[in-house]
């Protein structure tokens, strides 16, 4: 069933769990995520990036993901992740996505505020919720590579939150996107301080490959949305490799696809249980 991002994140904060936010790039990944959420009775955020939407076709992706959302018995939020292109974000809003993220975090503060305000005004008029980022989580993000520009500044975050009236705030606290993160040192004190000063639900990007105990500690301190992309891509690829190793001359897309779904599902279940969102639907 379709659900509200902010409502689910506030429930998570009160219940001391986080809602898993998983990226999908194809139908197999989407099915694995939804099957995991349904089996574990977990709310889930289904995320598509710009390049994933271009790969699948934005109207196709919306059609099959929204159909699956509406038919599901768990709360699902269909989310546009890392929007860099304002026109594409507006298209996602017009299409009917439940929430969108604008990522202008590498731009100067005033520009980030202005662009976020523009998206909030456009989205709110259509009942769509908005996430934006302050401070920059670097790494391999969608098709771009960037460096982190340090951690989120608390005062900037307070000001940004006040000026933009967003529904979820992504902060830079020591993670980065992609497979190769170098040393991961989550800034727990910073999460705690931001949480004590900002009511808007907090989002952790770049959470693949981060030890689950660290993510659990981050949840205890107030993170309510945890983004996972790379770990599910790895699972999908492993599912395919595993199937072809066992069936070297096989060619049935439904059979190798099913194995990819199973691997994605298993990985998603591990995260759901670690984030304690099971049985919260
Ligand atoms: P990872 O690929 O590092 O999990 O990051 C995903 C992400 O933050 C998507 O917004």
PDB file of C-alpha atoms and ligand atoms in Angstrom:
ATOM      1  CA  UNK A   1       0.000   0.000   0.000  1.00  0.00           C
ATOM      2  CA  UNK A   2       1.098   3.557  -0.710  1.00  0.00           C
ATOM      3  CA  UNK A   3       2.442   5.314   2.384  1.00  0.00           C
ATOM      4  CA  UNK A   4       3.763   8.688   3.526  1.00  0.00           C
ATOM      5  CA  UNK A   5       7.533   9.031   3.906  1.00  0.00           C
ATOM      6  CA  UNK A   6       7.366  11.374   6.877  1.00  0.00           C
ATOM      7  CA  UNK A   7       4.686   9.406   8.712  1.00  0.00           C
ATOM      8  CA  UNK A   8       6.633   6.157   8.353  1.00  0.00           C
ATOM      9  CA  UNK A   9       9.860   7.841   9.469  1.00  0.00           C
ATOM     10  CA  UNK A  10       8.230   9.392  12.538  1.00  0.00           C
ATOM     11  CA  UNK A  11       6.763   5.989  13.465  1.00  0.00           C
ATOM     12  CA  UNK A  12      10.266   4.538  13.067  1.00  0.00           C
ATOM     13  CA  UNK A  13      11.789   7.178  15.325  1.00  0.00           C
ATOM     14  CA  UNK A  14       9.189   6.535  18.015  1.00  0.00           C
ATOM     15  CA  UNK A  15       9.640   2.772  17.658  1.00  0.00           C
ATOM     16  CA  UNK A  16      13.480   2.927  17.584  1.00  0.00           C
ATOM     17  CA  UNK A  17      13.898   1.318  14.187  1.00  0.00           C
ATOM     18  CA  UNK A  18      14.763   2.568  10.687  1.00  0.00           C
ATOM     19  CA  UNK A  19      12.849   2.151   7.456  1.00  0.00           C
ATOM     20  CA  UNK A  20      15.109   0.480   4.875  1.00  0.00           C
ATOM     21  CA  UNK A  21      15.408   2.447   1.643  1.00  0.00           C
ATOM     22  CA  UNK A  22      16.583   0.190  -1.169  1.00  0.00           C
ATOM     23  CA  UNK A  23      17.636   1.179  -4.692  1.00  0.00           C
ATOM     24  CA  UNK A  24      16.476  -0.948  -7.588  1.00  0.00           C
ATOM     25  CA  UNK A  25      17.750  -0.991 -11.165  1.00  0.00           C
ATOM     26  CA  UNK A  26      15.595  -3.712 -12.661  1.00  0.00           C
ATOM     27  CA  UNK A  27      12.462  -5.763 -12.102  1.00  0.00           C
ATOM     28  CA  UNK A  28      14.340  -8.542 -10.297  1.00  0.00           C
ATOM     29  CA  UNK A  29      15.709  -6.163  -7.676  1.00  0.00           C
ATOM     30  CA  UNK A  30      12.294  -4.588  -7.183  1.00  0.00           C
ATOM     31  CA  UNK A  31      10.624  -7.973  -6.719  1.00  0.00           C
ATOM     32  CA  UNK A  32      13.321  -9.144  -4.279  1.00  0.00           C
ATOM     33  CA  UNK A  33      12.846  -6.007  -2.170  1.00  0.00           C
ATOM     34  CA  UNK A  34       9.044  -6.249  -2.087  1.00  0.00           C
ATOM     35  CA  UNK A  35       9.053  -9.976  -1.327  1.00  0.00           C
ATOM     36  CA  UNK A  36      11.492  -9.367   1.548  1.00  0.00           C
ATOM     37  CA  UNK A  37       9.342  -6.562   2.972  1.00  0.00           C
ATOM     38  CA  UNK A  38       6.155  -8.616   2.700  1.00  0.00           C
ATOM     39  CA  UNK A  39       7.681 -11.720   4.252  1.00  0.00           C
ATOM     40  CA  UNK A  40       9.116  -9.680   7.136  1.00  0.00           C
ATOM     41  CA  UNK A  41       6.049  -7.395   7.438  1.00  0.00           C
ATOM     42  CA  UNK A  42       8.273  -4.340   7.075  1.00  0.00           C
ATOM     43  CA  UNK A  43       7.574  -0.896   5.633  1.00  0.00           C
ATOM     44  CA  UNK A  44       9.994  -0.172   2.809  1.00  0.00           C
ATOM     45  CA  UNK A  45      11.169   2.686   0.617  1.00  0.00           C
ATOM     46  CA  UNK A  46      11.649   1.713  -3.023  1.00  0.00           C
ATOM     47  CA  UNK A  47      14.154   4.061  -4.612  1.00  0.00           C
ATOM     48  CA  UNK A  48      15.053   4.814  -8.204  1.00  0.00           C
ATOM     49  CA  UNK A  49      17.894   7.081  -9.265  1.00  0.00           C
ATOM     50  CA  UNK A  50      17.872   9.179 -12.419  1.00  0.00           C
ATOM     51  CA  UNK A  51      20.076   6.747 -14.322  1.00  0.00           C
ATOM     52  CA  UNK A  52      18.057   3.724 -13.164  1.00  0.00           C
ATOM     53  CA  UNK A  53      14.875   5.462 -14.328  1.00  0.00           C
ATOM     54  CA  UNK A  54      16.464   6.295 -17.665  1.00  0.00           C
ATOM     55  CA  UNK A  55      17.574   2.670 -18.028  1.00  0.00           C
ATOM     56  CA  UNK A  56      14.097   1.259 -17.285  1.00  0.00           C
ATOM     57  CA  UNK A  57      12.121   4.180 -18.722  1.00  0.00           C
ATOM     58  CA  UNK A  58      10.571   6.573 -16.201  1.00  0.00           C
ATOM     59  CA  UNK A  59       6.963   5.798 -17.193  1.00  0.00           C
ATOM     60  CA  UNK A  60       7.618   2.028 -17.133  1.00  0.00           C
ATOM     61  CA  UNK A  61       9.283   2.197 -13.759  1.00  0.00           C
ATOM     62  CA  UNK A  62       6.445   4.209 -12.317  1.00  0.00           C
ATOM     63  CA  UNK A  63       3.807   1.917 -13.825  1.00  0.00           C
ATOM     64  CA  UNK A  64       5.222  -1.346 -12.493  1.00  0.00           C
ATOM     65  CA  UNK A  65       6.482  -0.011  -9.159  1.00  0.00           C
ATOM     66  CA  UNK A  66       3.251   1.834  -8.364  1.00  0.00           C
ATOM     67  CA  UNK A  67       1.158  -1.174  -9.360  1.00  0.00           C
ATOM     68  CA  UNK A  68       3.261  -3.368  -7.040  1.00  0.00           C
ATOM     69  CA  UNK A  69       2.982  -0.730  -4.288  1.00  0.00           C
ATOM     70  CA  UNK A  70      -0.790  -0.540  -4.499  1.00  0.00           C
ATOM     71  CA  UNK A  71      -1.211  -4.321  -4.485  1.00  0.00           C
ATOM     72  CA  UNK A  72       1.166  -4.899  -1.574  1.00  0.00           C
ATOM     73  CA  UNK A  73      -0.014  -5.404   1.999  1.00  0.00           C
ATOM     74  CA  UNK A  74       2.946  -3.483   3.495  1.00  0.00           C
ATOM     75  CA  UNK A  75       3.541   0.295   3.409  1.00  0.00           C
ATOM     76  CA  UNK A  76       5.712   1.191   0.417  1.00  0.00           C
ATOM     77  CA  UNK A  77       7.062   4.606  -0.476  1.00  0.00           C
ATOM     78  CA  UNK A  78       8.098   5.024  -4.103  1.00  0.00           C
ATOM     79  CA  UNK A  79      10.977   7.503  -3.910  1.00  0.00           C
ATOM     80  CA  UNK A  80      12.997   9.398  -6.525  1.00  0.00           C
ATOM     81  CA  UNK A  81      16.560   9.174  -5.206  1.00  0.00           C
ATOM     82  CA  UNK A  82      19.376  11.687  -5.800  1.00  0.00           C
ATOM     83  CA  UNK A  83      17.616  14.026  -8.166  1.00  0.00           C
ATOM     84  CA  UNK A  84      20.162  16.356  -9.706  1.00  0.00           C
ATOM     85  CA  UNK A  85      18.017  17.472 -12.625  1.00  0.00           C
ATOM     86  CA  UNK A  86      15.174  19.746 -11.470  1.00  0.00           C
ATOM     87  CA  UNK A  87      13.077  19.098 -14.582  1.00  0.00           C
ATOM     88  CA  UNK A  88      13.339  15.316 -14.127  1.00  0.00           C
ATOM     89  CA  UNK A  89      12.377  15.632 -10.445  1.00  0.00           C
ATOM     90  CA  UNK A  90       9.305  17.596 -11.478  1.00  0.00           C
ATOM     91  CA  UNK A  91       8.501  14.845 -13.970  1.00  0.00           C
ATOM     92  CA  UNK A  92       8.741  12.257 -11.206  1.00  0.00           C
ATOM     93  CA  UNK A  93       6.379  14.391  -9.091  1.00  0.00           C
ATOM     94  CA  UNK A  94       3.941  14.713 -11.999  1.00  0.00           C
ATOM     95  CA  UNK A  95       4.166  10.968 -12.595  1.00  0.00           C
ATOM     96  CA  UNK A  96       2.984  10.267  -9.039  1.00  0.00           C
ATOM     97  CA  UNK A  97       6.096   9.281  -7.072  1.00  0.00           C
ATOM     98  CA  UNK A  98       5.346   9.475  -3.335  1.00  0.00           C
ATOM     99  CA  UNK A  99       8.504  11.383  -2.490  1.00  0.00           C
ATOM    100  CA  UNK A 100      11.525  12.877  -4.211  1.00  0.00           C
ATOM    101  CA  UNK A 101      15.041  13.739  -3.176  1.00  0.00           C
ATOM    102  CA  UNK A 102      16.781  16.802  -4.545  1.00  0.00           C
ATOM    103  CA  UNK A 103      20.549  16.602  -4.253  1.00  0.00           C
ATOM    104  CA  UNK A 104      22.036  20.063  -4.583  1.00  0.00           C
ATOM    105  CA  UNK A 105      24.384  19.374  -1.695  1.00  0.00           C
ATOM    106  CA  UNK A 106      27.527  20.271  -3.660  1.00  0.00           C
ATOM    107  CA  UNK A 107      26.154  23.712  -4.486  1.00  0.00           C
ATOM    108  CA  UNK A 108      26.631  26.776  -2.244  1.00  0.00           C
ATOM    109  CA  UNK A 109      24.267  26.893   0.755  1.00  0.00           C
ATOM    110  CA  UNK A 110      21.991  29.634  -0.652  1.00  0.00           C
ATOM    111  CA  UNK A 111      21.598  27.836  -3.957  1.00  0.00           C
ATOM    112  CA  UNK A 112      20.840  24.542  -2.211  1.00  0.00           C
ATOM    113  CA  UNK A 113      18.168  26.340  -0.137  1.00  0.00           C
ATOM    114  CA  UNK A 114      16.667  28.071  -3.184  1.00  0.00           C
ATOM    115  CA  UNK A 115      16.466  24.906  -5.300  1.00  0.00           C
ATOM    116  CA  UNK A 116      15.070  22.893  -2.386  1.00  0.00           C
ATOM    117  CA  UNK A 117      12.415  25.554  -1.756  1.00  0.00           C
ATOM    118  CA  UNK A 118      11.448  25.417  -5.443  1.00  0.00           C
ATOM    119  CA  UNK A 119      11.020  21.633  -5.318  1.00  0.00           C
ATOM    120  CA  UNK A 120       9.174  21.750  -1.976  1.00  0.00           C
ATOM    121  CA  UNK A 121       6.679  24.293  -3.385  1.00  0.00           C
ATOM    122  CA  UNK A 122       6.137  22.231  -6.532  1.00  0.00           C
ATOM    123  CA  UNK A 123       5.898  18.912  -4.680  1.00  0.00           C
ATOM    124  CA  UNK A 124       3.691  20.079  -1.811  1.00  0.00           C
ATOM    125  CA  UNK A 125       1.090  21.401  -4.262  1.00  0.00           C
ATOM    126  CA  UNK A 126       0.791  17.832  -5.545  1.00  0.00           C
ATOM    127  CA  UNK A 127       0.926  16.042  -2.201  1.00  0.00           C
ATOM    128  CA  UNK A 128       4.481  14.760  -2.733  1.00  0.00           C
ATOM    129  CA  UNK A 129       7.101  14.739   0.034  1.00  0.00           C
ATOM    130  CA  UNK A 130      10.693  15.963  -0.243  1.00  0.00           C
ATOM    131  CA  UNK A 131      14.108  14.902   1.049  1.00  0.00           C
ATOM    132  CA  UNK A 132      17.159  17.112   0.607  1.00  0.00           C
ATOM    133  CA  UNK A 133      20.812  16.919   1.662  1.00  0.00           C
ATOM    134  CA  UNK A 134      23.018  19.253   3.649  1.00  0.00           C
ATOM    135  CA  UNK A 135      26.725  18.575   3.768  1.00  0.00           C
ATOM    136  CA  UNK A 136      27.746  16.175   1.039  1.00  0.00           C
ATOM    137  CA  UNK A 137      27.934  12.371   1.140  1.00  0.00           C
ATOM    138  CA  UNK A 138      30.537  11.601  -1.532  1.00  0.00           C
ATOM    139  CA  UNK A 139      31.570   8.443  -3.371  1.00  0.00           C
ATOM    140  CA  UNK A 140      30.005   6.705  -6.362  1.00  0.00           C
ATOM    141  CA  UNK A 141      26.535   8.140  -6.416  1.00  0.00           C
ATOM    142  CA  UNK A 142      24.360   7.057  -9.322  1.00  0.00           C
ATOM    143  CA  UNK A 143      26.606   7.674 -12.347  1.00  0.00           C
ATOM    144  CA  UNK A 144      28.687  10.381 -10.651  1.00  0.00           C
ATOM    145  CA  UNK A 145      31.791  10.270  -8.534  1.00  0.00           C
ATOM    146  CA  UNK A 146      32.394  12.957  -5.967  1.00  0.00           C
ATOM    147  CA  UNK A 147      34.385  13.652  -2.846  1.00  0.00           C
ATOM    148  CA  UNK A 148      32.758  14.280   0.497  1.00  0.00           C
ATOM    149  CA  UNK A 149      33.189  17.904   1.558  1.00  0.00           C
ATOM    150  CA  UNK A 150      33.371  17.107   5.247  1.00  0.00           C
ATOM    151  CA  UNK A 151      30.600  16.476   7.707  1.00  0.00           C
ATOM    152  CA  UNK A 152      27.311  18.317   7.992  1.00  0.00           C
ATOM    153  CA  UNK A 153      27.618  21.566   9.903  1.00  0.00           C
ATOM    154  CA  UNK A 154      25.012  21.583  12.684  1.00  0.00           C
ATOM    155  CA  UNK A 155      24.100  25.270  12.408  1.00  0.00           C
ATOM    156  CA  UNK A 156      23.805  25.057   8.642  1.00  0.00           C
ATOM    157  CA  UNK A 157      21.565  22.017   9.025  1.00  0.00           C
ATOM    158  CA  UNK A 158      19.278  23.857  11.471  1.00  0.00           C
ATOM    159  CA  UNK A 159      19.036  26.857   9.155  1.00  0.00           C
ATOM    160  CA  UNK A 160      18.516  24.660   6.078  1.00  0.00           C
ATOM    161  CA  UNK A 161      15.762  22.696   7.787  1.00  0.00           C
ATOM    162  CA  UNK A 162      13.995  25.870   8.909  1.00  0.00           C
ATOM    163  CA  UNK A 163      14.206  27.583   5.508  1.00  0.00           C
ATOM    164  CA  UNK A 164      13.166  24.611   3.389  1.00  0.00           C
ATOM    165  CA  UNK A 165      10.484  22.800   5.436  1.00  0.00           C
ATOM    166  CA  UNK A 166      11.497  19.440   3.989  1.00  0.00           C
ATOM    167  CA  UNK A 167      10.131  16.078   5.148  1.00  0.00           C
ATOM    168  CA  UNK A 168      13.455  14.249   5.527  1.00  0.00           C
ATOM    169  CA  UNK A 169      17.015  15.520   5.855  1.00  0.00           C
ATOM    170  CA  UNK A 170      20.069  13.655   4.546  1.00  0.00           C
ATOM    171  CA  UNK A 171      23.219  14.388   6.522  1.00  0.00           C
ATOM    172  CA  UNK A 172      26.921  13.684   5.952  1.00  0.00           C
ATOM    173  CA  UNK A 173      28.195  11.840   9.013  1.00  0.00           C
ATOM    174  CA  UNK A 174      30.987   9.590   7.750  1.00  0.00           C
ATOM    175  CA  UNK A 175      29.544   7.266   5.100  1.00  0.00           C
ATOM    176  CA  UNK A 176      30.065   7.483   1.348  1.00  0.00           C
ATOM    177  CA  UNK A 177      28.313   5.884  -1.608  1.00  0.00           C
ATOM    178  CA  UNK A 178      29.428   2.762  -3.388  1.00  0.00           C
ATOM    179  CA  UNK A 179      31.694  -0.217  -2.821  1.00  0.00           C
ATOM    180  CA  UNK A 180      35.007   1.372  -1.945  1.00  0.00           C
ATOM    181  CA  UNK A 181      34.544   3.574   1.057  1.00  0.00           C
ATOM    182  CA  UNK A 182      37.965   3.572   2.655  1.00  0.00           C
ATOM    183  CA  UNK A 183      37.769   3.686   6.424  1.00  0.00           C
ATOM    184  CA  UNK A 184      34.199   4.143   7.620  1.00  0.00           C
ATOM    185  CA  UNK A 185      34.031   6.207  10.781  1.00  0.00           C
ATOM    186  CA  UNK A 186      30.483   7.141  11.597  1.00  0.00           C
ATOM    187  CA  UNK A 187      30.259  10.365  13.591  1.00  0.00           C
ATOM    188  CA  UNK A 188      27.873   9.205  16.304  1.00  0.00           C
ATOM    189  CA  UNK A 189      28.163  12.388  18.393  1.00  0.00           C
ATOM    190  CA  UNK A 190      27.243  14.439  15.358  1.00  0.00           C
ATOM    191  CA  UNK A 191      24.156  12.312  14.630  1.00  0.00           C
ATOM    192  CA  UNK A 192      23.086  12.735  18.238  1.00  0.00           C
ATOM    193  CA  UNK A 193      23.647  16.479  18.224  1.00  0.00           C
ATOM    194  CA  UNK A 194      21.771  17.025  14.949  1.00  0.00           C
ATOM    195  CA  UNK A 195      18.923  14.854  16.169  1.00  0.00           C
ATOM    196  CA  UNK A 196      18.655  16.820  19.420  1.00  0.00           C
ATOM    197  CA  UNK A 197      18.259  20.077  17.470  1.00  0.00           C
ATOM    198  CA  UNK A 198      16.219  19.033  14.427  1.00  0.00           C
ATOM    199  CA  UNK A 199      12.784  17.409  14.420  1.00  0.00           C
ATOM    200  CA  UNK A 200      12.806  16.482  10.719  1.00  0.00           C
ATOM    201  CA  UNK A 201      13.578  12.761  10.247  1.00  0.00           C
ATOM    202  CA  UNK A 202      17.234  12.078   9.427  1.00  0.00           C
ATOM    203  CA  UNK A 203      18.549  10.013   6.522  1.00  0.00           C
ATOM    204  CA  UNK A 204      21.807   8.074   6.201  1.00  0.00           C
ATOM    205  CA  UNK A 205      23.082   7.609   2.642  1.00  0.00           C
ATOM    206  CA  UNK A 206      25.882   5.314   1.510  1.00  0.00           C
ATOM    207  CA  UNK A 207      25.066   2.558   3.983  1.00  0.00           C
ATOM    208  CA  UNK A 208      26.181  -0.531   2.024  1.00  0.00           C
ATOM    209  CA  UNK A 209      29.263  -2.219   3.442  1.00  0.00           C
ATOM    210  CA  UNK A 210      28.850  -0.372   6.752  1.00  0.00           C
ATOM    211  CA  UNK A 211      28.945  -2.783   9.728  1.00  0.00           C
ATOM    212  CA  UNK A 212      25.393  -3.507  10.845  1.00  0.00           C
ATOM    213  CA  UNK A 213      26.269  -2.712  14.495  1.00  0.00           C
ATOM    214  CA  UNK A 214      27.267   0.801  13.405  1.00  0.00           C
ATOM    215  CA  UNK A 215      23.988   1.221  11.554  1.00  0.00           C
ATOM    216  CA  UNK A 216      22.104  -0.004  14.629  1.00  0.00           C
ATOM    217  CA  UNK A 217      23.902   2.525  16.790  1.00  0.00           C
ATOM    218  CA  UNK A 218      22.997   5.231  14.269  1.00  0.00           C
ATOM    219  CA  UNK A 219      19.353   4.134  14.533  1.00  0.00           C
ATOM    220  CA  UNK A 220      19.493   4.331  18.327  1.00  0.00           C
ATOM    221  CA  UNK A 221      20.754   7.905  17.992  1.00  0.00           C
ATOM    222  CA  UNK A 222      18.002   8.999  15.617  1.00  0.00           C
ATOM    223  CA  UNK A 223      18.583   7.913  11.998  1.00  0.00           C
ATOM    224  CA  UNK A 224      15.258   6.712  10.574  1.00  0.00           C
ATOM    225  CA  UNK A 225      15.893   6.136   6.854  1.00  0.00           C
ATOM    226  CA  UNK A 226      18.881   4.058   5.768  1.00  0.00           C
ATOM    227  CA  UNK A 227      19.797   3.980   2.074  1.00  0.00           C
ATOM    228  CA  UNK A 228      21.218   0.786   0.624  1.00  0.00           C
ATOM    229  CA  UNK A 229      22.151   0.503  -3.053  1.00  0.00           C
ATOM    230  CA  UNK A 230      25.437  -1.314  -3.686  1.00  0.00           C
ATOM    231  CA  UNK A 231      24.797  -4.325  -1.437  1.00  0.00           C
ATOM    232  CA  UNK A 232      21.646  -5.202  -3.396  1.00  0.00           C
ATOM    233  CA  UNK A 233      23.388  -4.722  -6.744  1.00  0.00           C
ATOM    234  CA  UNK A 234      26.056  -7.159  -5.553  1.00  0.00           C
ATOM    235  CA  UNK A 235      23.382  -9.631  -4.450  1.00  0.00           C
ATOM    236  CA  UNK A 236      21.615  -9.409  -7.823  1.00  0.00           C
ATOM    237  CA  UNK A 237      24.874 -10.043  -9.696  1.00  0.00           C
ATOM    238  CA  UNK A 238      25.745 -12.937  -7.383  1.00  0.00           C
ATOM    239  CA  UNK A 239      22.339 -14.506  -8.005  1.00  0.00           C
ATOM    240  CA  UNK A 240      22.993 -14.442 -11.747  1.00  0.00           C
ATOM    241  CA  UNK A 241      26.556 -15.766 -11.456  1.00  0.00           C
ATOM    242  CA  UNK A 242      25.405 -18.530  -9.128  1.00  0.00           C
ATOM    243  CA  UNK A 243      22.701 -19.635 -11.559  1.00  0.00           C
ATOM    244  CA  UNK A 244      24.957 -19.648 -14.609  1.00  0.00           C
ATOM    245  CA  UNK A 245      27.669 -21.553 -12.750  1.00  0.00           C
ATOM    246  CA  UNK A 246      25.108 -24.260 -12.047  1.00  0.00           C
ATOM    247  CA  UNK A 247      23.424 -24.024 -15.477  1.00  0.00           C
ATOM    248  CA  UNK A 248      26.185 -23.067 -17.915  1.00  0.00           C
ATOM    249  CA  UNK A 249      24.075 -23.675 -20.999  1.00  0.00           C
ATOM    250  CA  UNK A 250      20.851 -22.321 -19.486  1.00  0.00           C
ATOM    251  CA  UNK A 251      19.014 -19.406 -21.086  1.00  0.00           C
ATOM    252  CA  UNK A 252      15.577 -19.064 -19.482  1.00  0.00           C
ATOM    253  CA  UNK A 253      15.354 -15.468 -18.245  1.00  0.00           C
ATOM    254  CA  UNK A 254      12.607 -16.407 -15.785  1.00  0.00           C
ATOM    255  CA  UNK A 255      14.852 -18.999 -14.153  1.00  0.00           C
ATOM    256  CA  UNK A 256      18.042 -16.964 -13.824  1.00  0.00           C
ATOM    257  CA  UNK A 257      15.926 -13.924 -12.963  1.00  0.00           C
ATOM    258  CA  UNK A 258      14.260 -15.876 -10.154  1.00  0.00           C
ATOM    259  CA  UNK A 259      17.670 -16.717  -8.684  1.00  0.00           C
ATOM    260  CA  UNK A 260      18.629 -13.028  -8.774  1.00  0.00           C
ATOM    261  CA  UNK A 261      15.352 -12.174  -6.994  1.00  0.00           C
ATOM    262  CA  UNK A 262      16.101 -14.752  -4.287  1.00  0.00           C
ATOM    263  CA  UNK A 263      19.592 -13.363  -3.650  1.00  0.00           C
ATOM    264  CA  UNK A 264      18.322  -9.766  -3.479  1.00  0.00           C
ATOM    265  CA  UNK A 265      15.519 -10.866  -1.162  1.00  0.00           C
ATOM    266  CA  UNK A 266      17.944 -12.609   1.195  1.00  0.00           C
ATOM    267  CA  UNK A 267      20.189  -9.534   1.402  1.00  0.00           C
ATOM    268  CA  UNK A 268      17.204  -7.215   1.925  1.00  0.00           C
ATOM    269  CA  UNK A 269      15.924  -9.443   4.744  1.00  0.00           C
ATOM    270  CA  UNK A 270      19.302  -9.175   6.533  1.00  0.00           C
ATOM    271  CA  UNK A 271      19.036  -5.395   6.474  1.00  0.00           C
ATOM    272  CA  UNK A 272      15.365  -5.354   7.498  1.00  0.00           C
ATOM    273  CA  UNK A 273      16.114  -7.484  10.553  1.00  0.00           C
ATOM    274  CA  UNK A 274      19.198  -5.417  11.443  1.00  0.00           C
ATOM    275  CA  UNK A 275      17.189  -2.183  11.142  1.00  0.00           C
ATOM    276  CA  UNK A 276      14.433  -3.747  13.304  1.00  0.00           C
ATOM    277  CA  UNK A 277      11.694  -2.785  10.841  1.00  0.00           C
ATOM    278  CA  UNK A 278      10.350  -6.355  10.697  1.00  0.00           C
ATOM    279  CA  UNK A 279       6.808  -6.719  12.040  1.00  0.00           C
ATOM    280  CA  UNK A 280       6.334  -2.932  11.929  1.00  0.00           C
ATOM    281  CA  UNK A 281       4.061  -2.870   8.861  1.00  0.00           C
TER     282      UNK A 281
HETATM  283  P1  LIG B   1      25.275   2.629  -1.186  1.00  0.00           P
HETATM  284  O1  LIG B   1      25.321   2.205  -2.615  1.00  0.00           O
HETATM  285  O2  LIG B   1      26.626   2.924  -0.631  1.00  0.00           O
HETATM  286  O3  LIG B   1      24.465   1.718  -0.348  1.00  0.00           O
HETATM  287  O4  LIG B   1      24.491   4.054  -1.151  1.00  0.00           O
HETATM  288  C1  LIG B   1      23.174   4.091  -1.611  1.00  0.00           C
HETATM  289  C2  LIG B   1      22.542   5.411  -1.392  1.00  0.00           C
HETATM  290  O5  LIG B   1      22.863   6.139  -0.465  1.00  0.00           O
HETATM  291  C3  LIG B   1      21.482   5.800  -2.323  1.00  0.00           C
HETATM  292  O6  LIG B   1      20.964   7.055  -2.063  1.00  0.00           O
END
